[in-house]
C-alpha positions as YAML, in Angstrom:
chain: A
units: angstrom
residues:
- id: 1
  name: UNK
  ca: [101.07, 90.98, 89.57]
- id: 2
  name: UNK
  ca: [100.89, 93.65, 92.29]
- id: 3
  name: UNK
  ca: [103.46, 93.28, 95.05]
- id: 4
  name: UNK
  ca: [102.02, 93.41, 98.55]
- id: 5
  name: UNK
  ca: [102.95, 96.30, 100.83]
- id: 6
  name: UNK
  ca: [101.74, 96.97, 104.34]
- id: 7
  name: UNK
  ca: [100.84, 100.54, 103.47]
- id: 8
  name: UNK
  ca: [100.57, 102.81, 100.46]
- id: 9
  name: UNK
  ca: [100.94, 106.56, 100.79]
- id: 10
  name: UNK
  ca: [99.87, 109.37, 98.51]
- id: 11
  name: UNK
  ca: [101.56, 112.73, 98.92]
- id: 12
  name: UNK
  ca: [100.49, 116.11, 97.60]
- id: 13
  name: UNK
  ca: [103.48, 118.39, 98.13]
- id: 14
  name: UNK
  ca: [102.62, 122.03, 97.55]
- id: 15
  name: UNK
  ca: [104.16, 125.37, 98.32]
- id: 16
  name: UNK
  ca: [102.00, 126.10, 101.36]
- id: 17
  name: UNK
  ca: [101.27, 122.64, 102.75]
- id: 18
  name: UNK
  ca: [101.97, 118.93, 102.34]
- id: 19
  name: UNK
  ca: [99.14, 116.41, 102.51]
- id: 20
  name: UNK
  ca: [100.01, 112.78, 103.23]
- id: 21
  name: UNK
  ca: [97.32, 110.10, 102.93]
- id: 22
  name: UNK
  ca: [98.06, 106.58, 104.22]
- id: 23
  name: UNK
  ca: [96.00, 103.58, 103.12]
- id: 24
  name: UNK
  ca: [96.23, 99.94, 104.09]
- id: 25
  name: UNK
  ca: [97.03, 97.17, 101.64]
- id: 26
  name: UNK
  ca: [93.29, 96.65, 101.02]
- id: 27
  name: UNK
  ca: [92.87, 100.34, 100.07]
- id: 28
  name: UNK
  ca: [91.08, 101.42, 103.24]
- id: 29
  name: UNK
  ca: [92.13, 104.73, 104.77]
- id: 30
  name: UNK
  ca: [94.40, 104.53, 107.80]
- id: 31
  name: UNK
  ca: [95.03, 108.25, 108.35]
- id: 32
  name: UNK
  ca: [96.07, 111.49, 106.75]
- id: 33
  name: UNK
  ca: [97.99, 114.50, 107.98]
- id: 34
  name: UNK
  ca: [98.87, 117.99, 106.84]
- id: 35
  name: UNK
  ca: [102.32, 119.47, 107.30]
- id: 36
  name: UNK
  ca: [104.45, 122.35, 106.03]
- id: 37
  name: UNK
  ca: [105.01, 123.01, 102.35]
- id: 38
  name: UNK
  ca: [107.46, 120.79, 100.47]
- id: 39
  name: UNK
  ca: [107.81, 122.52, 97.11]
- id: 40
  name: UNK
  ca: [111.20, 121.78, 95.58]
- id: 41
  name: UNK
  ca: [112.14, 125.43, 95.22]
- id: 42
  name: UNK
  ca: [113.22, 125.20, 98.88]
- id: 43
  name: UNK
  ca: [115.55, 122.27, 98.23]
- id: 44
  name: UNK
  ca: [115.25, 118.49, 98.11]
- id: 45
  name: UNK
  ca: [116.39, 117.96, 101.70]
- id: 46
  name: UNK
  ca: [113.76, 120.37, 103.05]
- id: 47
  name: UNK
  ca: [111.10, 118.70, 100.90]
- id: 48
  name: UNK
  ca: [111.91, 115.20, 102.17]
- id: 49
  name: UNK
  ca: [112.01, 116.47, 105.74]
- id: 50
  name: UNK
  ca: [108.51, 117.96, 105.38]
- id: 51
  name: UNK
  ca: [107.16, 114.79, 103.76]
- id: 52
  name: UNK
  ca: [108.64, 112.36, 106.30]
- id: 53
  name: UNK
  ca: [107.63, 114.54, 109.25]
- id: 54
  name: UNK
  ca: [104.07, 114.67, 107.93]
- id: 55
  name: UNK
  ca: [104.10, 110.91, 107.27]
- id: 56
  name: UNK
  ca: [105.16, 110.30, 110.88]
- id: 57
  name: UNK
  ca: [102.34, 112.59, 111.99]
- id: 58
  name: UNK
  ca: [99.80, 110.54, 110.01]
- id: 59
  name: UNK
  ca: [100.86, 107.29, 111.69]
- id: 60
  name: UNK
  ca: [100.80, 109.03, 115.06]
- id: 61
  name: UNK
  ca: [97.23, 110.20, 114.41]
- id: 62
  name: UNK
  ca: [96.30, 106.60, 113.60]
- id: 63
  name: UNK
  ca: [97.99, 105.34, 116.77]
- id: 64
  name: UNK
  ca: [100.16, 103.01, 114.71]
- id: 65
  name: UNK
  ca: [103.93, 102.71, 114.92]
- id: 66
  name: UNK
  ca: [105.53, 103.93, 111.71]
- id: 67
  name: UNK
  ca: [106.79, 100.86, 109.84]
- id: 68
  name: UNK
  ca: [110.12, 100.56, 108.03]
- id: 69
  name: UNK
  ca: [109.90, 102.49, 104.77]
- id: 70
  name: UNK
  ca: [110.80, 99.29, 102.92]
- id: 71
  name: UNK
  ca: [107.28, 98.10, 103.69]
- id: 72
  name: UNK
  ca: [105.69, 101.25, 102.24]
- id: 73
  name: UNK
  ca: [104.87, 102.07, 98.62]
- id: 74
  name: UNK
  ca: [104.77, 105.80, 97.97]
- id: 75
  name: UNK
  ca: [103.36, 107.98, 95.23]
- id: 76
  name: UNK
  ca: [104.39, 111.61, 95.46]
- id: 77
  name: UNK
  ca: [103.21, 114.58, 93.46]
- id: 78
  name: UNK
  ca: [105.33, 117.59, 94.32]
- id: 79
  name: UNK
  ca: [105.53, 121.18, 93.12]
- id: 80
  name: UNK
  ca: [108.70, 121.88, 91.17]
- id: 81
  name: UNK
  ca: [109.30, 118.35, 89.91]
- id: 82
  name: UNK
  ca: [108.99, 119.73, 86.37]
- id: 83
  name: UNK
  ca: [112.35, 121.47, 86.88]
- id: 84
  name: UNK
  ca: [114.92, 118.86, 85.83]
- id: 85
  name: UNK
  ca: [117.66, 119.69, 88.34]
- id: 86
  name: UNK
  ca: [115.25, 119.90, 91.25]
- id: 87
  name: UNK
  ca: [113.72, 116.56, 90.23]
- id: 88
  name: UNK
  ca: [117.14, 114.94, 89.98]
- id: 89
  name: UNK
  ca: [118.14, 116.19, 93.42]
- id: 90
  name: UNK
  ca: [114.85, 115.07, 94.93]
- id: 91
  name: UNK
  ca: [115.12, 111.57, 93.46]
- id: 92
  name: UNK
  ca: [118.78, 111.26, 94.50]
- id: 93
  name: UNK
  ca: [117.95, 112.01, 98.14]
- id: 94
  name: UNK
  ca: [114.91, 109.74, 98.32]
- id: 95
  name: UNK
  ca: [114.73, 107.42, 101.33]
- id: 96
  name: UNK
  ca: [114.46, 103.66, 100.83]
- id: 97
  name: UNK
  ca: [110.75, 103.17, 100.23]
- id: 98
  name: UNK
  ca: [109.73, 99.73, 99.06]
- id: 99
  name: UNK
  ca: [108.35, 101.35, 95.92]
- id: 100
  name: UNK
  ca: [108.42, 104.98, 94.88]
- id: 101
  name: UNK
  ca: [106.78, 106.92, 92.07]
- id: 102
  name: UNK
  ca: [107.46, 110.64, 91.67]
- id: 103
  name: UNK
  ca: [105.70, 113.23, 89.53]
- id: 104
  name: UNK
  ca: [104.88, 116.91, 89.36]
- id: 105
  name: UNK
  ca: [101.87, 117.75, 91.53]
- id: 106
  name: UNK
  ca: [99.96, 118.81, 88.40]
- id: 107
  name: UNK
  ca: [100.21, 115.24, 87.09]
- id: 108
  name: UNK
  ca: [98.80, 113.74, 90.28]
- id: 109
  name: UNK
  ca: [96.09, 116.40, 90.39]
- id: 110
  name: UNK
  ca: [95.07, 115.39, 86.86]
- id: 111
  name: UNK
  ca: [95.12, 111.69, 87.75]
- id: 112
  name: UNK
  ca: [92.98, 112.26, 90.80]
- id: 113
  name: UNK
  ca: [90.50, 114.60, 89.16]
- id: 114
  name: UNK
  ca: [89.62, 112.32, 86.24]
- id: 115
  name: UNK
  ca: [90.88, 108.96, 87.56]
- id: 116
  name: UNK
  ca: [93.34, 108.54, 84.71]
- id: 117
  name: UNK
  ca: [90.82, 109.35, 81.96]
- id: 118
  name: UNK
  ca: [90.98, 112.19, 79.42]
- id: 119
  name: UNK
  ca: [90.31, 115.58, 80.92]
- id: 120
  name: UNK
  ca: [91.82, 118.88, 81.97]
- id: 121
  name: UNK
  ca: [92.66, 120.46, 85.28]
- id: 122
  name: UNK
  ca: [93.81, 123.86, 86.40]
- id: 123
  name: UNK
  ca: [95.33, 123.84, 89.88]
- id: 124
  name: UNK
  ca: [95.23, 127.21, 91.64]
- id: 125
  name: UNK
  ca: [97.11, 127.47, 94.91]
- id: 126
  name: UNK
  ca: [100.43, 129.02, 95.85]
- id: 127
  name: UNK
  ca: [101.29, 128.50, 92.18]
- id: 128
  name: UNK
  ca: [99.19, 127.75, 89.11]
- id: 129
  name: UNK
  ca: [99.42, 125.13, 86.39]
- id: 130
  name: UNK
  ca: [97.03, 123.64, 83.86]
- id: 131
  name: UNK
  ca: [97.32, 120.16, 82.35]
- id: 132
  name: UNK
  ca: [95.19, 118.31, 79.82]
- id: 133
  name: UNK
  ca: [95.23, 114.61, 78.98]
- id: 134
  name: UNK
  ca: [93.75, 113.84, 75.57]
- id: 135
  name: UNK
  ca: [92.12, 110.64, 74.33]
- id: 136
  name: UNK
  ca: [95.24, 109.68, 72.34]
- id: 137
  name: UNK
  ca: [97.36, 109.79, 75.50]
- id: 138
  name: UNK
  ca: [99.13, 113.06, 74.70]
- id: 139
  name: UNK
  ca: [99.30, 115.88, 77.21]
- id: 140
  name: UNK
  ca: [99.56, 119.65, 77.21]
- id: 141
  name: UNK
  ca: [100.82, 121.89, 79.98]
- id: 142
  name: UNK
  ca: [99.97, 125.57, 80.41]
- id: 143
  name: UNK
  ca: [101.83, 127.84, 82.81]
- id: 144
  name: UNK
  ca: [103.59, 126.34, 85.82]
- id: 145
  name: UNK
  ca: [106.51, 128.62, 84.97]
- id: 146
  name: UNK
  ca: [107.02, 129.58, 88.58]
- id: 147
  name: UNK
  ca: [106.91, 132.79, 90.56]
- id: 148
  name: UNK
  ca: [107.34, 135.66, 89.83]
- id: 149
  name: UNK
  ca: [107.40, 135.36, 86.03]
- id: 150
  name: UNK
  ca: [104.58, 132.83, 85.78]
- id: 151
  name: UNK
  ca: [101.92, 131.04, 87.85]
- id: 152
  name: UNK
  ca: [99.31, 133.51, 86.64]
- id: 153
  name: UNK
  ca: [96.23, 133.87, 88.87]
- id: 154
  name: UNK
  ca: [97.93, 131.99, 91.72]
- id: 155
  name: UNK
  ca: [98.00, 133.04, 95.35]
- id: 156
  name: UNK
  ca: [101.52, 134.41, 94.94]
- id: 157
  name: UNK
  ca: [100.44, 136.26, 91.77]
- id: 158
  name: UNK
  ca: [97.55, 137.85, 93.69]
- id: 159
  name: UNK
  ca: [99.82, 138.74, 96.58]
- id: 160
  name: UNK
  ca: [102.32, 140.40, 94.28]
- id: 161
  name: UNK
  ca: [99.56, 142.59, 92.89]
- id: 162
  name: UNK
  ca: [98.25, 143.36, 96.36]
- id: 163
  name: UNK
  ca: [101.66, 144.54, 97.57]
- id: 164
  name: UNK
  ca: [102.14, 146.59, 94.40]
- id: 165
  name: UNK
  ca: [98.80, 148.27, 95.13]
- id: 166
  name: UNK
  ca: [99.99, 149.04, 98.66]
- id: 167
  name: UNK
  ca: [103.16, 150.61, 97.28]
- id: 168
  name: UNK
  ca: [101.03, 152.91, 95.14]
- id: 169
  name: UNK
  ca: [98.90, 153.79, 98.15]
- id: 170
  name: UNK
  ca: [101.87, 154.54, 100.43]
- id: 171
  name: UNK
  ca: [103.36, 156.77, 97.71]
- id: 172
  name: UNK
  ca: [100.08, 158.62, 97.29]
- id: 173
  name: UNK
  ca: [99.50, 157.26, 93.78]
- id: 174
  name: UNK
  ca: [96.29, 155.51, 94.86]
- id: 175
  name: UNK
  ca: [93.78, 156.04, 97.69]
- id: 176
  name: UNK
  ca: [93.88, 153.95, 100.85]
- id: 177
  name: UNK
  ca: [91.20, 151.32, 101.16]
- id: 178
  name: UNK
  ca: [90.33, 148.14, 103.01]
- id: 179
  name: UNK
  ca: [92.84, 146.00, 101.08]
- id: 180
  name: UNK
  ca: [95.80, 148.33, 101.54]
- id: 181
  name: UNK
  ca: [95.07, 148.81, 105.25]
- id: 182
  name: UNK
  ca: [94.79, 145.07, 105.82]
- id: 183
  name: UNK
  ca: [97.94, 144.38, 103.82]
- id: 184
  name: UNK
  ca: [100.06, 146.87, 105.77]
- id: 185
  name: UNK
  ca: [98.76, 145.38, 109.02]
- id: 186
  name: UNK
  ca: [99.62, 141.91, 107.73]
- id: 187
  name: UNK
  ca: [103.16, 142.98, 106.79]
- id: 188
  name: UNK
  ca: [103.67, 144.37, 110.27]
- id: 189
  name: UNK
  ca: [103.01, 141.00, 111.92]
- id: 190
  name: UNK
  ca: [104.13, 138.48, 109.29]
- id: 191
  name: UNK
  ca: [107.71, 137.92, 110.33]
- id: 192
  name: UNK
  ca: [108.88, 141.51, 110.07]
- id: 193
  name: UNK
  ca: [110.39, 143.44, 112.96]
- id: 194
  name: UNK
  ca: [107.39, 144.62, 114.93]
- id: 195
  name: UNK
  ca: [108.34, 148.04, 116.28]
- id: 196
  name: UNK
  ca: [105.41, 150.33, 117.16]
- id: 197
  name: UNK
  ca: [105.17, 153.63, 115.35]
- id: 198
  name: UNK
  ca: [107.07, 152.71, 112.21]
- id: 199
  name: UNK
  ca: [106.12, 154.35, 108.93]
- id: 200
  name: UNK
  ca: [104.12, 152.30, 106.45]
- id: 201
  name: UNK
  ca: [106.97, 152.42, 103.92]
- id: 202
  name: UNK
  ca: [109.38, 150.89, 106.46]
- id: 203
  name: UNK
  ca: [106.87, 148.19, 107.41]
- id: 204
  name: UNK
  ca: [106.37, 147.12, 103.79]
- id: 205
  name: UNK
  ca: [110.07, 147.28, 102.93]
- id: 206
  name: UNK
  ca: [110.95, 145.10, 105.94]
- id: 207
  name: UNK
  ca: [108.35, 142.54, 104.87]
- id: 208
  name: UNK
  ca: [109.57, 142.55, 101.27]
- id: 209
  name: UNK
  ca: [113.15, 141.92, 102.41]
- id: 210
  name: UNK
  ca: [112.21, 138.45, 103.66]
- id: 211
  name: UNK
  ca: [109.13, 137.57, 101.60]
- id: 212
  name: UNK
  ca: [109.18, 134.40, 99.49]
- id: 213
  name: UNK
  ca: [106.55, 132.89, 97.20]
- id: 214
  name: UNK
  ca: [104.61, 131.42, 100.11]
- id: 215
  name: UNK
  ca: [104.56, 134.79, 101.87]
- id: 216
  name: UNK
  ca: [103.12, 136.50, 98.81]
- id: 217
  name: UNK
  ca: [100.55, 133.73, 98.55]
- id: 218
  name: UNK
  ca: [99.36, 134.41, 102.09]
- id: 219
  name: UNK
  ca: [98.27, 137.86, 100.92]
- id: 220
  name: UNK
  ca: [95.73, 136.23, 98.60]
- id: 221
  name: UNK
  ca: [93.48, 135.63, 101.60]
- id: 222
  name: UNK
  ca: [93.24, 139.40, 102.09]
- id: 223
  name: UNK
  ca: [92.42, 139.95, 98.42]
- id: 224
  name: UNK
  ca: [89.57, 137.45, 98.65]
- id: 225
  name: UNK
  ca: [88.35, 138.79, 102.00]
- id: 226
  name: UNK
  ca: [88.06, 142.36, 100.70]
- id: 227
  name: UNK
  ca: [86.67, 141.71, 97.24]
- id: 228
  name: UNK
  ca: [83.26, 143.01, 98.30]
- id: 229
  name: UNK
  ca: [84.47, 146.23, 99.92]
- id: 230
  name: UNK
  ca: [87.52, 147.27, 97.91]
- id: 231
  name: UNK
  ca: [87.64, 147.77, 94.13]
- id: 232
  name: UNK
  ca: [91.38, 147.06, 94.02]
- id: 233
  name: UNK
  ca: [90.84, 143.60, 95.53]
- id: 234
  name: UNK
  ca: [87.91, 142.91, 93.23]
- id: 235
  name: UNK
  ca: [89.96, 143.94, 90.21]
- id: 236
  name: UNK
  ca: [92.75, 141.51, 91.14]
- id: 237
  name: UNK
  ca: [90.24, 138.65, 91.30]
- id: 238
  name: UNK
  ca: [88.71, 139.65, 87.98]
- id: 239
  name: UNK
  ca: [92.16, 139.65, 86.36]
- id: 240
  name: UNK
  ca: [92.90, 136.25, 87.90]
- id: 241
  name: UNK
  ca: [89.65, 134.81, 86.53]
- id: 242
  name: UNK
  ca: [90.48, 136.15, 83.05]
- id: 243
  name: UNK
  ca: [93.89, 134.42, 83.19]
- id: 244
  name: UNK
  ca: [92.26, 131.11, 84.14]
- id: 245
  name: UNK
  ca: [89.75, 131.42, 81.31]
- id: 246
  name: UNK
  ca: [92.63, 131.86, 78.88]
- id: 247
  name: UNK
  ca: [94.33, 128.76, 80.31]
- id: 248
  name: UNK
  ca: [91.14, 126.74, 79.97]
- id: 249
  name: UNK
  ca: [90.66, 127.76, 76.35]
- id: 250
  name: UNK
  ca: [94.29, 126.96, 75.56]
- id: 251
  name: UNK
  ca: [94.11, 123.50, 77.14]
- id: 252
  name: UNK
  ca: [90.85, 122.62, 75.38]
- id: 253
  name: UNK
  ca: [90.08, 124.88, 72.40]
- id: 254
  name: UNK
  ca: [87.18, 122.66, 71.33]
- id: 255
  name: UNK
  ca: [85.70, 122.74, 74.84]
- id: 256
  name: UNK
  ca: [85.09, 118.99, 74.84]
- id: 257
  name: UNK
  ca: [87.09, 117.78, 77.86]
- id: 258
  name: UNK
  ca: [85.80, 117.71, 81.42]
- id: 259
  name: UNK
  ca: [87.53, 120.56, 83.25]
- id: 260
  name: UNK
  ca: [88.22, 120.48, 86.97]
- id: 261
  name: UNK
  ca: [89.47, 123.45, 88.95]
- id: 262
  name: UNK
  ca: [91.54, 122.34, 91.92]
- id: 263
  name: UNK
  ca: [93.56, 123.94, 94.67]
- id: 264
  name: UNK
  ca: [92.79, 126.15, 97.60]
- id: 265
  name: UNK
  ca: [91.87, 129.26, 95.59]
- id: 266
  name: UNK
  ca: [89.72, 127.71, 92.87]
- id: 267
  name: UNK
  ca: [86.44, 128.13, 94.73]
- id: 268
  name: UNK
  ca: [87.01, 131.82, 95.45]
- id: 269
  name: UNK
  ca: [87.35, 132.59, 91.73]
- id: 270
  name: UNK
  ca: [84.40, 130.71, 90.28]
- id: 271
  name: UNK
  ca: [81.92, 133.58, 90.63]
- id: 272
  name: UNK
  ca: [84.20, 135.72, 88.46]
- id: 273
  name: UNK
  ca: [84.17, 133.32, 85.50]
- id: 274
  name: UNK
  ca: [82.00, 133.79, 82.44]
- id: 275
  name: UNK
  ca: [78.78, 131.75, 82.37]
- id: 276
  name: UNK
  ca: [80.24, 129.68, 79.54]
- id: 277
  name: UNK
  ca: [83.24, 128.61, 81.60]
- id: 278
  name: UNK
  ca: [81.15, 127.94, 84.68]
- id: 279
  name: UNK
  ca: [79.09, 125.47, 82.63]
- id: 280
  name: UNK
  ca: [82.25, 123.61, 81.58]
- id: 281
  name: UNK
  ca: [83.54, 123.03, 85.10]
- id: 282
  name: UNK
  ca: [83.02, 119.58, 86.59]
- id: 283
  name: UNK
  ca: [83.86, 118.46, 90.14]
- id: 284
  name: UNK
  ca: [87.14, 116.64, 90.57]
- id: 285
  name: UNK
  ca: [86.56, 112.97, 91.35]
- id: 286
  name: UNK
  ca: [89.47, 112.95, 93.81]
- id: 287
  name: UNK
  ca: [92.39, 115.08, 94.89]
- id: 288
  name: UNK
  ca: [96.12, 115.09, 94.17]
- id: 289
  name: UNK
  ca: [96.95, 112.76, 97.08]
- id: 290
  name: UNK
  ca: [94.56, 110.19, 95.65]
- id: 291
  name: UNK
  ca: [96.12, 110.79, 92.24]
- id: 292
  name: UNK
  ca: [99.51, 109.99, 93.77]
- id: 293
  name: UNK
  ca: [98.07, 106.77, 95.19]
- id: 294
  name: UNK
  ca: [96.73, 105.89, 91.75]
- id: 295
  name: UNK
  ca: [100.17, 106.58, 90.27]
- id: 296
  name: UNK
  ca: [101.94, 104.14, 92.60]
- id: 297
  name: UNK
  ca: [99.18, 101.51, 92.31]
- id: 298
  name: UNK
  ca: [99.54, 101.52, 88.54]
- id: 299
  name: UNK
  ca: [103.28, 101.04, 88.83]
- id: 300
  name: UNK
  ca: [102.83, 98.07, 91.16]
- id: 301
  name: UNK
  ca: [100.23, 96.47, 88.92]
- id: 302
  name: UNK
  ca: [102.39, 96.67, 85.81]
- id: 303
  name: UNK
  ca: [105.80, 96.02, 87.38]
...
């Protein structure tokens, strides 16, 4: 029998942002809020701080006093939970929710997209991961290895290639274009020391000295914006699409499962897919925050 809680929350904790959705006991939406990223690569304490701050923001938006956490059931899908030590630290520092279910954000994305039924998802945001759930209950994971060695086709992956292109341009190994000009301008204002008249090499080196995965992912917006007027940008997107096609074929070689592409960059890549892959893509039924809500509801029902 499901235990009653005043509120249930579903959390999608990514590298760039955290989405918190709050529903009442009857399932109706109270409010949702977006806050800073909470990926576990930045530490469990920072992740919980981002989640709780965003949760407080959601209740504030609703005009409702935030209740004691003991009256809240939480489902949380968070990037980096597939790394055992990070997951252990995150669980150990968890506040006293009335009920708490934790999972990697890929798991909650899969739950939301197909509502717990067999299917596959590829989530493309700051990082990238693909997960398939088969009819027999088994699962398969592709990528999700983390930046910079993995997360192929992700925002950070695109940004890494954009900055490498700029390095070639600054050295004279490639011609300047719209992408390289925009990227240098971005580096000059994105947290680096902004001193007029600096050389392009110094601007890029300063930015690289403090750039993390999220910073590289911010460059993906420039790649997408200049795909129509710069061949280097277009080539990066074509390579990203090819990586996602390979992931899709690996997750579902027989091409029988519904496939949802999720995450902030999925839409920008769809025009670069082969017609065959485009035909396989189905809309996600819900997002990762709803998947997290489904995760905690199932635990309450069967507890």
